[in-house]
Short mmCIF file of C-alpha atoms in Angstrom, two decimals:
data_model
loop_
_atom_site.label_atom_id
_atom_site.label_comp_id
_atom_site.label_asym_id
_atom_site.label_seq_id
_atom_site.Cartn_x
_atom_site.Cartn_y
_atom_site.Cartn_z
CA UNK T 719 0.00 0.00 0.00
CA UNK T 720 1.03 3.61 -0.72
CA UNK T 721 2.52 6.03 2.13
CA UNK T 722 -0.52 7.34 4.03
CA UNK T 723 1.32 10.54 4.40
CA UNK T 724 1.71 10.31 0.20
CA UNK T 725 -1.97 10.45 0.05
CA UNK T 726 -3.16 12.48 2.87
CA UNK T 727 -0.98 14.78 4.64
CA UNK T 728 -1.88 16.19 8.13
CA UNK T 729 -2.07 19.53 7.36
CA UNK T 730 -4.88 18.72 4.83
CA UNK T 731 -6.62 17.10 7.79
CA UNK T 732 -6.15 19.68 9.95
CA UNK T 733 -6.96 22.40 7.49
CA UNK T 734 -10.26 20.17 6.44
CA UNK T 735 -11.19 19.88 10.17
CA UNK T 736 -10.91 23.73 10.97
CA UNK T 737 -7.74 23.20 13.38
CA UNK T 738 -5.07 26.14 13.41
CA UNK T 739 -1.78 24.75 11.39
CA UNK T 740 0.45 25.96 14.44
CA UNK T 741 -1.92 24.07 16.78
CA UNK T 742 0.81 21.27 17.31
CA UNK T 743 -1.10 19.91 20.49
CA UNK T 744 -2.76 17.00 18.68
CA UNK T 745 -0.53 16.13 16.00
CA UNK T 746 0.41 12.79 17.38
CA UNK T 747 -3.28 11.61 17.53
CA UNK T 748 -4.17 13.40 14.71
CA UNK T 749 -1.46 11.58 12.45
CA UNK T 750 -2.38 8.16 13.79
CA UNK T 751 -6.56 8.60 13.59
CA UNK T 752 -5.03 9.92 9.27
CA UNK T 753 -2.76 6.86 8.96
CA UNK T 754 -5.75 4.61 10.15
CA UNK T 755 -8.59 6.58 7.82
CA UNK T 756 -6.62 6.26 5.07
CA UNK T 757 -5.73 2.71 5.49
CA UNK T 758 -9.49 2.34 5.88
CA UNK T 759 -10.46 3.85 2.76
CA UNK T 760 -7.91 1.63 0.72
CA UNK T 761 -9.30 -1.14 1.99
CA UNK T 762 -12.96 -0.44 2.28
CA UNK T 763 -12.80 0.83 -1.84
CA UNK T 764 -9.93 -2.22 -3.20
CA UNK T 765 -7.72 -0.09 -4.27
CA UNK T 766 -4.58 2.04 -3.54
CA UNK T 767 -5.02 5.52 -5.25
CA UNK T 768 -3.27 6.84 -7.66
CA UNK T 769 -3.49 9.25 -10.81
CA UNK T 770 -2.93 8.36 -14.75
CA UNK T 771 1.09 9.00 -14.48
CA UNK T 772 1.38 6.70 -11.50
CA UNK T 773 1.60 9.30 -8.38
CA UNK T 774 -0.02 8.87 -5.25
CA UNK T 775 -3.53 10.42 -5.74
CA UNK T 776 -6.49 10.45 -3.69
CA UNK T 777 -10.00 11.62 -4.85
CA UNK T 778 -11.65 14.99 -3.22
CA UNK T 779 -14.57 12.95 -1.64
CA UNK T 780 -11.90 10.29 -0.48
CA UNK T 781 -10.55 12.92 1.83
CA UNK T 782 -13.67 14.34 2.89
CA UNK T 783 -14.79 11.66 4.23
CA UNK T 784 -11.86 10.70 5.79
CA UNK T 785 -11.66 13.64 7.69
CA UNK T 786 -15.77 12.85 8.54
CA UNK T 787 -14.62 9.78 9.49
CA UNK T 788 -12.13 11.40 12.01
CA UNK T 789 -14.25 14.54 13.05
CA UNK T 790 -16.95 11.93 14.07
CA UNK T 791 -14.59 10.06 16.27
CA UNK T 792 -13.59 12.80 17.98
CA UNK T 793 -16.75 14.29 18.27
CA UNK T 794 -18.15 11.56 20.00
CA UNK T 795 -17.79 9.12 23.07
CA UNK T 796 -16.58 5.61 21.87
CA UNK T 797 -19.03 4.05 24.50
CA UNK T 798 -21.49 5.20 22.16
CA UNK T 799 -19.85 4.16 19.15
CA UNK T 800 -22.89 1.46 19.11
CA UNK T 801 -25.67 3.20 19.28
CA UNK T 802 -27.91 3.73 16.04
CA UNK T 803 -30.96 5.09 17.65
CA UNK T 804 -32.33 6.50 20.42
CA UNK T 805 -35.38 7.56 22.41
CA UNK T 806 -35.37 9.85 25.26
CA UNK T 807 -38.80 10.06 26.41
CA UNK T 808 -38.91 5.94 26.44
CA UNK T 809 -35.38 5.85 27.51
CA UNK T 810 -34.51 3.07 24.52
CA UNK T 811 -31.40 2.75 22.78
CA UNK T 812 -30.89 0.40 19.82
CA UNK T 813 -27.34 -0.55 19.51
CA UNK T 814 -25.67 -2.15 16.28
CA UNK T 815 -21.50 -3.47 15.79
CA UNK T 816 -22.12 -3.00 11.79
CA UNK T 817 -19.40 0.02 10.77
CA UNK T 818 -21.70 0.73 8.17
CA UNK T 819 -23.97 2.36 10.24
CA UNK T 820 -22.15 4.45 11.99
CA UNK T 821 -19.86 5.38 9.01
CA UNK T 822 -23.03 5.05 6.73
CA UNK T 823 -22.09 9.09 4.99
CA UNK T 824 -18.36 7.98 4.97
CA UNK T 825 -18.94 5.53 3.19
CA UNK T 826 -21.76 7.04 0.98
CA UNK T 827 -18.96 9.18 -0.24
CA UNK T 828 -16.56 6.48 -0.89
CA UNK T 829 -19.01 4.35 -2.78
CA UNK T 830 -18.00 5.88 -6.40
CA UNK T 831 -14.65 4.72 -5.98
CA UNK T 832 -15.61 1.14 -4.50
CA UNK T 833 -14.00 -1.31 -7.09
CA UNK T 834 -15.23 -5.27 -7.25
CA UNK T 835 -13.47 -7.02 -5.42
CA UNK T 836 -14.14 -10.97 -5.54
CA UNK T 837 -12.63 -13.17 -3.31
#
């Protein structure tokens, strides 16, 4: 698989997720959440990403929703990384482990550049 870095870099990610370029305070866990998206992405669509001469490349929406993908994790609580629905006046929660779900517009976004993969 291609560099991470190649595809991605963390000042994109920062940039895309409204975070101050001189805001060093949460570049370790920044670069490690973009290492893992991107990894994710490759391997959720087949396919390493690259453009017609052969350079690393990665699609717009590729990169949007890898920084959804990491703006929703740090957004939220990963106890309630489960839960798909919720009721407060019942008090019911429905709870799912399908990524899908969670990542559902993620995913949405990365659909275009799903390729077959058969196994």
């Amino acid at each position: 698989m291609t560099d991470p870095n190649e595809l991605m870099t963390l000042d994109e990610l920062k940039t895309r997720l409204g975070i101050a370029l001189d805001d060093t305070s949460q570049n370790a866990k920044l670069q490690s959440d973009l290492d893992d998206a991107v990894v994710e992405a490759c391997d959720w669509c087949h396919r390493d990403f690259y453009d017609t001469n052969g350079n690393p490349s990665m699609p717009a929406s590729i990169k949007k929703g890898i920084a959804l993908m990491i703006k929703m994790d740090m957004n939220s609580d990963p106890a309630d990384a489960s839960v798909i629905s919720e009721t407060i006046g019942g008090m019911s929660q429905t709870f799912s482990s399908d990524p899908t779900l969670r990542y559902g517009r993620v995913y949405t976004l990365w659909r275009p550049y799903r390729k077959v993969h058969f196994v």
